[in-house]
């Protein structure tokens, strides 16, 4: 069942988490991570999404975002989730070397059957649970949380070394997968 969370202040900065249904480890494959990266870049360029921080983990994404155009943040995220879910499922279906293909598609179909708003598959969990970052303390806490995710998962020892994160942007490193709007 969908949980209704609202972006009350469209001019504010928010922390959001977007998770794959059943916490399936989809983003262990570069092909699927690249769909996320390309879609985030598209949302930056075409929809006015400001990405201040991000991390792509194996089964979820954390973002610190705001917007600069007239489009609502919830609409941007809705479109992002709709496009990426269709693209990733299609990529899984067409991937001849995906060892987990049948199982993943079965799980996405199973999730889709539980939600009357889906035609067949459900890739993302319904909720984003936006958290308004209206103080410098909240902002710093969520920025650290986002960048420390790969450390806590045991992937890297230093957050700036994780490729699929904005931590390198904050450390002034030249190689970044996505340009971000650095906070404060």
Short mmCIF file of N, CA and C in Angstrom, two decimals:
data_model
loop_
_atom_site.label_atom_id
_atom_site.label_comp_id
_atom_site.label_asym_id
_atom_site.label_seq_id
_atom_site.Cartn_x
_atom_site.Cartn_y
_atom_site.Cartn_z
N UNK A 1 0.83 -1.18 0.00
CA UNK A 1 0.00 0.00 0.00
C UNK A 1 0.88 1.25 0.00
N UNK A 2 0.49 2.23 -0.76
CA UNK A 2 1.27 3.47 -0.87
C UNK A 2 1.13 4.30 0.40
N UNK A 3 2.23 4.88 0.80
CA UNK A 3 2.22 5.82 1.92
C UNK A 3 2.30 7.22 1.33
N UNK A 4 1.44 8.09 1.76
CA UNK A 4 1.38 9.43 1.20
C UNK A 4 2.32 10.36 1.96
N UNK A 5 3.36 10.78 1.29
CA UNK A 5 4.28 11.77 1.85
C UNK A 5 4.34 12.92 0.86
N UNK A 6 4.36 14.11 1.39
CA UNK A 6 4.23 15.28 0.53
C UNK A 6 5.43 16.21 0.67
N UNK A 7 5.82 16.78 -0.46
CA UNK A 7 6.82 17.84 -0.48
C UNK A 7 6.07 19.16 -0.28
N UNK A 8 5.93 19.57 0.97
CA UNK A 8 5.12 20.73 1.28
C UNK A 8 5.70 22.03 0.74
N UNK A 9 6.98 22.21 0.88
CA UNK A 9 7.65 23.43 0.45
C UNK A 9 8.45 23.13 -0.81
N UNK A 10 7.95 23.56 -1.95
CA UNK A 10 8.58 23.25 -3.24
C UNK A 10 9.91 23.96 -3.44
N UNK A 11 10.21 24.93 -2.60
CA UNK A 11 11.48 25.66 -2.72
C UNK A 11 12.54 25.13 -1.77
N UNK A 12 12.20 24.13 -0.99
CA UNK A 12 13.10 23.61 0.04
C UNK A 12 14.00 22.50 -0.50
N UNK A 13 14.92 22.07 0.34
CA UNK A 13 15.81 20.96 0.05
C UNK A 13 15.33 19.75 0.84
N UNK A 14 15.33 18.58 0.19
CA UNK A 14 14.81 17.37 0.80
C UNK A 14 15.81 16.21 0.69
N UNK A 15 15.73 15.31 1.63
CA UNK A 15 16.40 14.03 1.59
C UNK A 15 15.33 13.00 1.22
N UNK A 16 15.60 12.16 0.22
CA UNK A 16 14.67 11.09 -0.15
C UNK A 16 15.45 9.79 -0.33
N UNK A 17 14.77 8.71 -0.02
CA UNK A 17 15.30 7.37 -0.25
C UNK A 17 14.35 6.67 -1.21
N UNK A 18 14.93 6.02 -2.20
CA UNK A 18 14.14 5.28 -3.19
C UNK A 18 14.68 3.86 -3.17
N UNK A 19 13.81 2.90 -2.85
CA UNK A 19 14.24 1.52 -2.65
C UNK A 19 13.56 0.56 -3.61
N UNK A 20 14.30 -0.45 -4.02
CA UNK A 20 13.77 -1.50 -4.88
C UNK A 20 12.86 -2.39 -4.04
N UNK A 21 11.77 -2.87 -4.63
CA UNK A 21 10.87 -3.76 -3.91
C UNK A 21 11.64 -4.97 -3.39
N UNK A 22 11.25 -5.43 -2.23
CA UNK A 22 11.88 -6.59 -1.58
C UNK A 22 13.39 -6.41 -1.39
N UNK A 23 13.87 -5.19 -1.51
CA UNK A 23 15.29 -4.88 -1.33
C UNK A 23 16.18 -5.75 -2.22
N UNK A 24 15.74 -5.98 -3.45
CA UNK A 24 16.49 -6.81 -4.40
C UNK A 24 17.74 -6.05 -4.84
N UNK A 25 18.87 -6.72 -4.83
CA UNK A 25 20.15 -6.12 -5.19
C UNK A 25 20.31 -6.02 -6.70
N UNK A 26 19.65 -5.03 -7.28
CA UNK A 26 19.69 -4.84 -8.73
C UNK A 26 20.94 -4.07 -9.15
N UNK A 27 21.34 -3.10 -8.35
CA UNK A 27 22.40 -2.18 -8.76
C UNK A 27 23.80 -2.72 -8.50
N UNK A 28 23.90 -4.03 -8.43
CA UNK A 28 25.22 -4.66 -8.43
C UNK A 28 25.76 -4.73 -9.85
N UNK A 29 24.89 -4.47 -10.82
CA UNK A 29 25.26 -4.51 -12.24
C UNK A 29 25.40 -3.08 -12.77
N UNK A 30 26.51 -2.83 -13.46
CA UNK A 30 26.78 -1.50 -14.01
C UNK A 30 25.69 -1.04 -14.98
N UNK A 31 25.19 -1.94 -15.78
CA UNK A 31 24.17 -1.61 -16.77
C UNK A 31 22.95 -0.95 -16.13
N UNK A 32 22.54 -1.46 -14.98
CA UNK A 32 21.36 -0.93 -14.31
C UNK A 32 21.69 0.37 -13.56
N UNK A 33 22.89 0.45 -13.00
CA UNK A 33 23.31 1.71 -12.35
C UNK A 33 23.37 2.84 -13.38
N UNK A 34 23.83 2.52 -14.60
CA UNK A 34 23.93 3.55 -15.63
C UNK A 34 22.57 4.11 -16.03
N UNK A 35 21.54 3.29 -15.97
CA UNK A 35 20.18 3.79 -16.25
C UNK A 35 19.81 4.84 -15.20
N UNK A 36 20.15 4.58 -13.96
CA UNK A 36 19.87 5.55 -12.88
C UNK A 36 20.65 6.84 -13.12
N UNK A 37 21.94 6.71 -13.38
CA UNK A 37 22.78 7.89 -13.60
C UNK A 37 22.29 8.72 -14.78
N UNK A 38 21.98 8.07 -15.89
CA UNK A 38 21.51 8.79 -17.08
C UNK A 38 20.18 9.49 -16.81
N UNK A 39 19.31 8.84 -16.07
CA UNK A 39 18.02 9.44 -15.76
C UNK A 39 18.17 10.62 -14.81
N UNK A 40 19.06 10.50 -13.84
CA UNK A 40 19.30 11.64 -12.94
C UNK A 40 19.85 12.84 -13.72
N UNK A 41 20.78 12.57 -14.63
CA UNK A 41 21.33 13.66 -15.46
C UNK A 41 20.23 14.30 -16.31
N UNK A 42 19.35 13.48 -16.86
CA UNK A 42 18.23 14.00 -17.65
C UNK A 42 17.34 14.90 -16.78
N UNK A 43 17.04 14.43 -15.58
CA UNK A 43 16.19 15.23 -14.68
C UNK A 43 16.86 16.55 -14.30
N UNK A 44 18.17 16.54 -14.18
CA UNK A 44 18.89 17.79 -13.91
C UNK A 44 18.73 18.75 -15.09
N UNK A 45 18.99 18.25 -16.27
CA UNK A 45 19.02 19.10 -17.46
C UNK A 45 17.62 19.53 -17.92
N UNK A 46 16.69 18.60 -17.96
CA UNK A 46 15.39 18.85 -18.57
C UNK A 46 14.26 19.19 -17.60
N UNK A 47 14.40 18.80 -16.35
CA UNK A 47 13.30 18.98 -15.40
C UNK A 47 13.64 19.94 -14.26
N UNK A 48 14.88 20.44 -14.26
CA UNK A 48 15.26 21.41 -13.23
C UNK A 48 15.55 20.81 -11.87
N UNK A 49 15.93 19.55 -11.82
CA UNK A 49 16.27 18.93 -10.54
C UNK A 49 17.68 19.34 -10.12
N UNK A 50 17.79 19.83 -8.90
CA UNK A 50 19.09 20.09 -8.31
C UNK A 50 19.46 18.88 -7.46
N UNK A 51 20.56 18.25 -7.79
CA UNK A 51 21.05 17.15 -6.97
C UNK A 51 22.21 17.70 -6.15
N UNK A 52 22.03 17.66 -4.85
CA UNK A 52 23.05 18.17 -3.94
C UNK A 52 23.94 17.04 -3.42
N UNK A 53 23.38 15.85 -3.34
CA UNK A 53 24.14 14.67 -2.91
C UNK A 53 23.37 13.44 -3.36
N UNK A 54 24.12 12.35 -3.58
CA UNK A 54 23.48 11.09 -3.95
C UNK A 54 24.39 9.94 -3.60
N UNK A 55 23.79 8.77 -3.50
CA UNK A 55 24.53 7.52 -3.43
C UNK A 55 23.63 6.45 -4.04
N UNK A 56 24.22 5.61 -4.87
CA UNK A 56 23.51 4.46 -5.43
C UNK A 56 24.09 3.22 -4.75
N UNK A 57 23.28 2.58 -3.96
CA UNK A 57 23.69 1.36 -3.28
C UNK A 57 23.15 0.16 -4.08
N UNK A 58 23.29 -1.03 -3.58
CA UNK A 58 22.89 -2.22 -4.35
C UNK A 58 21.38 -2.33 -4.54
N UNK A 59 20.60 -1.76 -3.63
CA UNK A 59 19.15 -1.92 -3.71
C UNK A 59 18.36 -0.66 -3.35
N UNK A 60 19.06 0.44 -3.24
CA UNK A 60 18.37 1.70 -2.95
C UNK A 60 19.26 2.89 -3.32
N UNK A 61 18.62 4.04 -3.34
CA UNK A 61 19.29 5.30 -3.68
C UNK A 61 18.91 6.31 -2.61
N UNK A 62 19.87 7.13 -2.21
CA UNK A 62 19.59 8.29 -1.36
C UNK A 62 19.92 9.53 -2.17
N UNK A 63 19.05 10.52 -2.08
CA UNK A 63 19.25 11.79 -2.77
C UNK A 63 19.00 12.94 -1.82
N UNK A 64 19.78 13.99 -1.98
CA UNK A 64 19.45 15.28 -1.38
C UNK A 64 19.19 16.20 -2.55
N UNK A 65 17.96 16.69 -2.64
CA UNK A 65 17.52 17.38 -3.85
C UNK A 65 16.71 18.64 -3.54
N UNK A 66 16.66 19.48 -4.55
CA UNK A 66 15.74 20.62 -4.59
C UNK A 66 15.42 20.80 -6.07
N UNK A 67 14.71 21.87 -6.39
CA UNK A 67 14.38 22.09 -7.80
C UNK A 67 14.54 23.56 -8.15
N UNK A 68 14.70 23.81 -9.46
CA UNK A 68 14.87 25.19 -9.88
C UNK A 68 13.83 25.64 -10.90
N UNK A 69 13.02 24.73 -11.43
CA UNK A 69 11.98 25.10 -12.38
C UNK A 69 10.61 24.97 -11.75
N UNK A 70 9.58 25.17 -12.55
CA UNK A 70 8.20 25.17 -12.07
C UNK A 70 7.63 23.78 -11.79
N UNK A 71 8.33 22.72 -12.16
CA UNK A 71 7.83 21.36 -11.96
C UNK A 71 7.94 20.98 -10.49
N UNK A 72 6.90 20.35 -9.94
CA UNK A 72 6.94 19.90 -8.55
C UNK A 72 7.97 18.79 -8.37
N UNK A 73 8.61 18.78 -7.22
CA UNK A 73 9.59 17.73 -6.92
C UNK A 73 8.93 16.36 -6.98
N UNK A 74 7.72 16.25 -6.45
CA UNK A 74 7.05 14.95 -6.47
C UNK A 74 6.80 14.48 -7.90
N UNK A 75 6.52 15.39 -8.82
CA UNK A 75 6.32 15.02 -10.22
C UNK A 75 7.64 14.56 -10.86
N UNK A 76 8.73 15.23 -10.52
CA UNK A 76 10.03 14.83 -11.04
C UNK A 76 10.37 13.42 -10.57
N UNK A 77 10.18 13.16 -9.29
CA UNK A 77 10.48 11.82 -8.76
C UNK A 77 9.55 10.76 -9.32
N UNK A 78 8.28 11.11 -9.49
CA UNK A 78 7.33 10.17 -10.11
C UNK A 78 7.80 9.79 -11.50
N UNK A 79 8.15 10.77 -12.30
CA UNK A 79 8.62 10.51 -13.67
C UNK A 79 9.92 9.73 -13.67
N UNK A 80 10.84 10.07 -12.77
CA UNK A 80 12.11 9.36 -12.64
C UNK A 80 11.86 7.89 -12.33
N UNK A 81 11.00 7.63 -11.36
CA UNK A 81 10.73 6.25 -10.95
C UNK A 81 10.01 5.48 -12.06
N UNK A 82 9.09 6.12 -12.73
CA UNK A 82 8.36 5.46 -13.81
C UNK A 82 9.30 5.09 -14.95
N UNK A 83 10.12 6.04 -15.37
CA UNK A 83 11.04 5.79 -16.48
C UNK A 83 12.08 4.73 -16.12
N UNK A 84 12.70 4.88 -14.95
CA UNK A 84 13.77 3.94 -14.59
C UNK A 84 13.22 2.54 -14.35
N UNK A 85 12.04 2.43 -13.78
CA UNK A 85 11.49 1.09 -13.55
C UNK A 85 11.25 0.38 -14.87
N UNK A 86 10.66 1.06 -15.82
CA UNK A 86 10.42 0.44 -17.14
C UNK A 86 11.74 0.11 -17.84
N UNK A 87 12.68 1.03 -17.79
CA UNK A 87 13.97 0.83 -18.47
C UNK A 87 14.78 -0.30 -17.85
N UNK A 88 14.80 -0.36 -16.54
CA UNK A 88 15.58 -1.41 -15.88
C UNK A 88 14.94 -2.77 -16.11
N UNK A 89 13.63 -2.87 -16.01
CA UNK A 89 12.97 -4.15 -16.26
C UNK A 89 13.20 -4.60 -17.70
N UNK A 90 13.11 -3.67 -18.64
CA UNK A 90 13.38 -4.02 -20.04
C UNK A 90 14.83 -4.48 -20.21
N UNK A 91 15.74 -3.80 -19.54
CA UNK A 91 17.15 -4.17 -19.61
C UNK A 91 17.38 -5.57 -19.02
N UNK A 92 16.71 -5.87 -17.92
CA UNK A 92 16.82 -7.20 -17.33
C UNK A 92 16.27 -8.25 -18.29
N UNK A 93 15.11 -7.95 -18.88
CA UNK A 93 14.50 -8.90 -19.82
C UNK A 93 15.41 -9.18 -21.02
N UNK A 94 16.12 -8.17 -21.48
CA UNK A 94 16.96 -8.31 -22.67
C UNK A 94 18.39 -8.76 -22.35
N UNK A 95 18.72 -8.87 -21.11
CA UNK A 95 20.08 -9.22 -20.69
C UNK A 95 20.27 -10.74 -20.76
N UNK A 96 21.00 -11.19 -21.76
CA UNK A 96 21.19 -12.62 -21.98
C UNK A 96 22.13 -13.27 -20.97
N UNK A 97 22.89 -12.48 -20.24
CA UNK A 97 23.82 -13.04 -19.26
C UNK A 97 23.39 -12.76 -17.81
N UNK A 98 22.20 -12.25 -17.62
CA UNK A 98 21.71 -11.97 -16.26
C UNK A 98 21.29 -13.28 -15.61
N UNK A 99 22.09 -13.74 -14.66
CA UNK A 99 21.85 -15.04 -14.02
C UNK A 99 20.61 -15.04 -13.14
N UNK A 100 20.16 -13.86 -12.71
CA UNK A 100 19.00 -13.77 -11.82
C UNK A 100 17.74 -13.30 -12.54
N UNK A 101 17.77 -13.30 -13.86
CA UNK A 101 16.68 -12.71 -14.65
C UNK A 101 15.30 -13.25 -14.27
N UNK A 102 15.12 -14.54 -14.34
CA UNK A 102 13.79 -15.13 -14.10
C UNK A 102 13.31 -14.84 -12.68
N UNK A 103 14.21 -14.98 -11.73
CA UNK A 103 13.85 -14.73 -10.33
C UNK A 103 13.46 -13.27 -10.12
N UNK A 104 14.28 -12.33 -10.63
CA UNK A 104 13.97 -10.91 -10.43
C UNK A 104 12.64 -10.55 -11.09
N UNK A 105 12.43 -10.98 -12.32
CA UNK A 105 11.18 -10.65 -13.00
C UNK A 105 9.98 -11.23 -12.25
N UNK A 106 10.14 -12.45 -11.72
CA UNK A 106 9.08 -13.06 -10.94
C UNK A 106 8.78 -12.22 -9.69
N UNK A 107 9.84 -11.74 -9.02
CA UNK A 107 9.65 -10.92 -7.82
C UNK A 107 8.99 -9.58 -8.16
N UNK A 108 9.41 -8.96 -9.26
CA UNK A 108 8.80 -7.69 -9.66
C UNK A 108 7.34 -7.88 -10.07
N UNK A 109 7.06 -9.01 -10.70
CA UNK A 109 5.67 -9.32 -11.07
C UNK A 109 4.84 -9.57 -9.82
N UNK A 110 5.41 -10.29 -8.89
CA UNK A 110 4.73 -10.57 -7.62
C UNK A 110 4.38 -9.27 -6.90
N UNK A 111 5.33 -8.35 -6.85
CA UNK A 111 5.07 -7.05 -6.23
C UNK A 111 4.00 -6.28 -7.00
N UNK A 112 4.06 -6.36 -8.34
CA UNK A 112 3.08 -5.66 -9.16
C UNK A 112 1.66 -6.17 -8.96
N UNK A 113 1.52 -7.45 -8.71
CA UNK A 113 0.19 -8.03 -8.50
C UNK A 113 -0.44 -7.56 -7.20
N UNK A 114 0.38 -7.13 -6.27
CA UNK A 114 -0.12 -6.65 -4.98
C UNK A 114 -0.56 -5.19 -5.05
N UNK A 115 -0.29 -4.53 -6.16
CA UNK A 115 -0.59 -3.11 -6.29
C UNK A 115 -1.50 -2.92 -7.50
N UNK A 116 -2.72 -2.49 -7.27
CA UNK A 116 -3.70 -2.34 -8.36
C UNK A 116 -3.33 -1.24 -9.34
N UNK A 117 -2.38 -0.38 -8.98
CA UNK A 117 -1.98 0.71 -9.88
C UNK A 117 -0.97 0.25 -10.93
N UNK A 118 -0.52 -1.00 -10.84
CA UNK A 118 0.45 -1.52 -11.80
C UNK A 118 -0.23 -2.42 -12.82
N UNK A 119 0.35 -2.44 -14.02
CA UNK A 119 -0.15 -3.34 -15.04
C UNK A 119 0.47 -4.72 -14.91
N UNK A 120 1.79 -4.77 -14.65
CA UNK A 120 2.45 -6.05 -14.55
C UNK A 120 3.52 -6.07 -13.46
N UNK A 121 4.49 -5.20 -13.57
CA UNK A 121 5.64 -5.22 -12.67
C UNK A 121 5.64 -4.01 -11.75
N UNK A 122 6.24 -4.20 -10.59
CA UNK A 122 6.57 -3.07 -9.73
C UNK A 122 8.03 -3.19 -9.39
N UNK A 123 8.80 -2.16 -9.69
CA UNK A 123 10.24 -2.16 -9.44
C UNK A 123 10.58 -1.42 -8.15
N UNK A 124 10.07 -0.21 -8.00
CA UNK A 124 10.36 0.62 -6.84
C UNK A 124 9.30 0.45 -5.77
N UNK A 125 9.70 0.57 -4.52
CA UNK A 125 8.73 0.69 -3.44
C UNK A 125 7.96 1.99 -3.66
N UNK A 126 6.74 2.04 -3.20
CA UNK A 126 5.86 3.18 -3.47
C UNK A 126 6.32 4.48 -2.83
N UNK A 127 6.84 4.44 -1.65
CA UNK A 127 7.10 5.67 -0.90
C UNK A 127 8.52 6.20 -1.11
N UNK A 128 8.69 7.49 -0.89
CA UNK A 128 9.99 8.15 -0.93
C UNK A 128 10.33 8.73 0.44
N UNK A 129 9.31 8.95 1.25
CA UNK A 129 9.42 9.57 2.56
C UNK A 129 10.37 10.76 2.56
N UNK A 130 9.97 11.85 1.92
CA UNK A 130 10.83 13.04 1.89
C UNK A 130 11.02 13.63 3.29
N UNK A 131 12.24 13.99 3.58
CA UNK A 131 12.55 14.65 4.85
C UNK A 131 13.04 16.06 4.53
N UNK A 132 12.31 17.02 5.04
CA UNK A 132 12.65 18.43 4.84
C UNK A 132 13.93 18.75 5.60
N UNK A 133 14.90 19.29 4.89
CA UNK A 133 16.18 19.65 5.50
C UNK A 133 16.18 21.15 5.76
N UNK A 134 15.52 21.54 6.83
CA UNK A 134 15.30 22.96 7.11
C UNK A 134 16.23 23.55 8.15
N UNK A 135 17.21 22.75 8.62
CA UNK A 135 18.23 23.30 9.51
C UNK A 135 19.60 22.80 9.02
N UNK A 136 20.63 23.52 9.38
CA UNK A 136 21.97 23.09 8.98
C UNK A 136 22.35 21.76 9.63
N UNK A 137 21.82 21.49 10.82
CA UNK A 137 22.09 20.23 11.50
C UNK A 137 21.47 19.05 10.75
N UNK A 138 20.21 19.20 10.34
CA UNK A 138 19.55 18.14 9.57
C UNK A 138 20.26 17.91 8.25
N UNK A 139 20.62 18.98 7.61
CA UNK A 139 21.31 18.90 6.32
C UNK A 139 22.64 18.15 6.46
N UNK A 140 23.44 18.52 7.44
CA UNK A 140 24.74 17.86 7.64
C UNK A 140 24.56 16.39 8.01
N UNK A 141 23.58 16.10 8.84
CA UNK A 141 23.34 14.72 9.26
C UNK A 141 22.98 13.85 8.06
N UNK A 142 22.11 14.33 7.18
CA UNK A 142 21.69 13.55 6.00
C UNK A 142 22.79 13.50 4.95
N UNK A 143 23.58 14.53 4.84
CA UNK A 143 24.72 14.51 3.92
C UNK A 143 25.73 13.44 4.37
N UNK A 144 26.04 13.44 5.65
CA UNK A 144 26.94 12.41 6.19
C UNK A 144 26.35 11.02 6.03
N UNK A 145 25.08 10.89 6.33
CA UNK A 145 24.40 9.59 6.20
C UNK A 145 24.48 9.08 4.76
N UNK A 146 24.22 9.95 3.81
CA UNK A 146 24.27 9.58 2.40
C UNK A 146 25.67 9.12 2.01
N UNK A 147 26.65 9.92 2.33
CA UNK A 147 28.02 9.61 1.92
C UNK A 147 28.64 8.45 2.71
N UNK A 148 28.16 8.21 3.92
CA UNK A 148 28.70 7.12 4.74
C UNK A 148 28.06 5.77 4.45
N UNK A 149 27.01 5.72 3.65
CA UNK A 149 26.34 4.45 3.34
C UNK A 149 27.30 3.38 2.82
N UNK A 150 28.18 3.67 1.86
CA UNK A 150 29.10 2.63 1.38
C UNK A 150 30.11 2.19 2.43
N UNK A 151 30.45 3.06 3.37
CA UNK A 151 31.35 2.68 4.46
C UNK A 151 30.63 1.69 5.38
N UNK A 152 29.41 2.04 5.76
CA UNK A 152 28.64 1.17 6.65
C UNK A 152 28.33 -0.18 6.01
N UNK A 153 28.24 -0.21 4.68
CA UNK A 153 27.99 -1.47 3.96
C UNK A 153 29.27 -2.27 3.77
N UNK A 154 30.41 -1.71 4.16
CA UNK A 154 31.68 -2.42 4.05
C UNK A 154 32.26 -2.44 2.64
N UNK A 155 31.84 -1.50 1.81
CA UNK A 155 32.31 -1.45 0.41
C UNK A 155 33.62 -0.69 0.30
N UNK A 156 33.73 0.42 1.02
CA UNK A 156 34.94 1.24 1.01
C UNK A 156 35.26 1.66 2.44
N UNK A 157 36.48 2.13 2.63
CA UNK A 157 36.86 2.66 3.94
C UNK A 157 36.74 4.18 4.01
N UNK A 158 36.76 4.81 2.84
CA UNK A 158 36.63 6.26 2.76
C UNK A 158 35.55 6.59 1.75
N UNK A 159 34.60 7.40 2.13
CA UNK A 159 33.44 7.68 1.28
C UNK A 159 33.82 8.24 -0.09
N UNK A 160 34.90 9.00 -0.17
CA UNK A 160 35.27 9.60 -1.45
C UNK A 160 35.72 8.56 -2.48
N UNK A 161 36.00 7.34 -2.01
CA UNK A 161 36.46 6.28 -2.90
C UNK A 161 35.32 5.50 -3.55
N UNK A 162 34.09 5.76 -3.15
CA UNK A 162 32.95 5.05 -3.73
C UNK A 162 32.50 5.79 -4.99
N UNK A 163 32.59 5.13 -6.12
CA UNK A 163 32.34 5.75 -7.42
C UNK A 163 30.91 6.27 -7.56
N UNK A 164 29.93 5.55 -7.04
CA UNK A 164 28.51 5.88 -7.26
C UNK A 164 27.95 6.74 -6.14
N UNK A 165 28.66 7.81 -5.85
CA UNK A 165 28.30 8.72 -4.77
C UNK A 165 28.83 10.11 -5.09
N UNK A 166 28.23 11.10 -4.47
CA UNK A 166 28.70 12.47 -4.63
C UNK A 166 29.80 12.83 -3.63
N UNK A 167 30.23 11.89 -2.82
CA UNK A 167 31.27 12.20 -1.83
C UNK A 167 32.53 12.74 -2.51
N UNK A 168 32.86 12.19 -3.67
CA UNK A 168 34.06 12.68 -4.38
C UNK A 168 33.89 14.13 -4.82
N UNK A 169 32.67 14.52 -5.16
CA UNK A 169 32.41 15.92 -5.51
C UNK A 169 32.74 16.84 -4.33
N UNK A 170 32.35 16.40 -3.13
CA UNK A 170 32.57 17.20 -1.93
C UNK A 170 34.03 17.22 -1.50
N UNK A 171 34.82 16.29 -2.01
CA UNK A 171 36.25 16.27 -1.70
C UNK A 171 37.08 16.91 -2.82
N UNK A 172 36.41 17.54 -3.79
CA UNK A 172 37.10 18.27 -4.85
C UNK A 172 37.80 17.39 -5.87
N UNK A 173 37.40 16.15 -5.94
CA UNK A 173 38.02 15.26 -6.92
C UNK A 173 37.49 15.56 -8.31
N UNK A 174 38.30 15.33 -9.31
CA UNK A 174 37.94 15.73 -10.68
C UNK A 174 37.01 14.73 -11.37
N UNK A 175 37.11 13.44 -11.04
CA UNK A 175 36.27 12.45 -11.71
C UNK A 175 34.98 12.24 -10.92
N UNK A 176 33.88 12.70 -11.48
CA UNK A 176 32.57 12.55 -10.86
C UNK A 176 31.59 12.06 -11.92
N UNK A 177 30.73 11.13 -11.55
CA UNK A 177 29.75 10.61 -12.50
C UNK A 177 28.62 11.59 -12.76
N UNK A 178 28.27 12.37 -11.75
CA UNK A 178 27.21 13.38 -11.87
C UNK A 178 27.73 14.66 -11.23
N UNK A 179 27.50 15.75 -11.88
CA UNK A 179 27.79 17.05 -11.26
C UNK A 179 26.70 17.34 -10.24
N UNK A 180 27.09 17.81 -9.09
CA UNK A 180 26.13 18.12 -8.04
C UNK A 180 26.26 19.58 -7.63
N UNK A 181 25.19 20.09 -7.06
CA UNK A 181 25.18 21.43 -6.52
C UNK A 181 25.62 21.32 -5.05
N UNK A 182 26.88 21.60 -4.81
CA UNK A 182 27.48 21.45 -3.49
C UNK A 182 26.75 22.34 -2.47
N UNK A 183 26.47 21.76 -1.33
CA UNK A 183 25.79 22.50 -0.27
C UNK A 183 26.82 23.18 0.63
N UNK A 184 26.50 24.39 1.02
CA UNK A 184 27.14 25.16 2.02
C UNK A 184 28.56 25.25 2.18
#
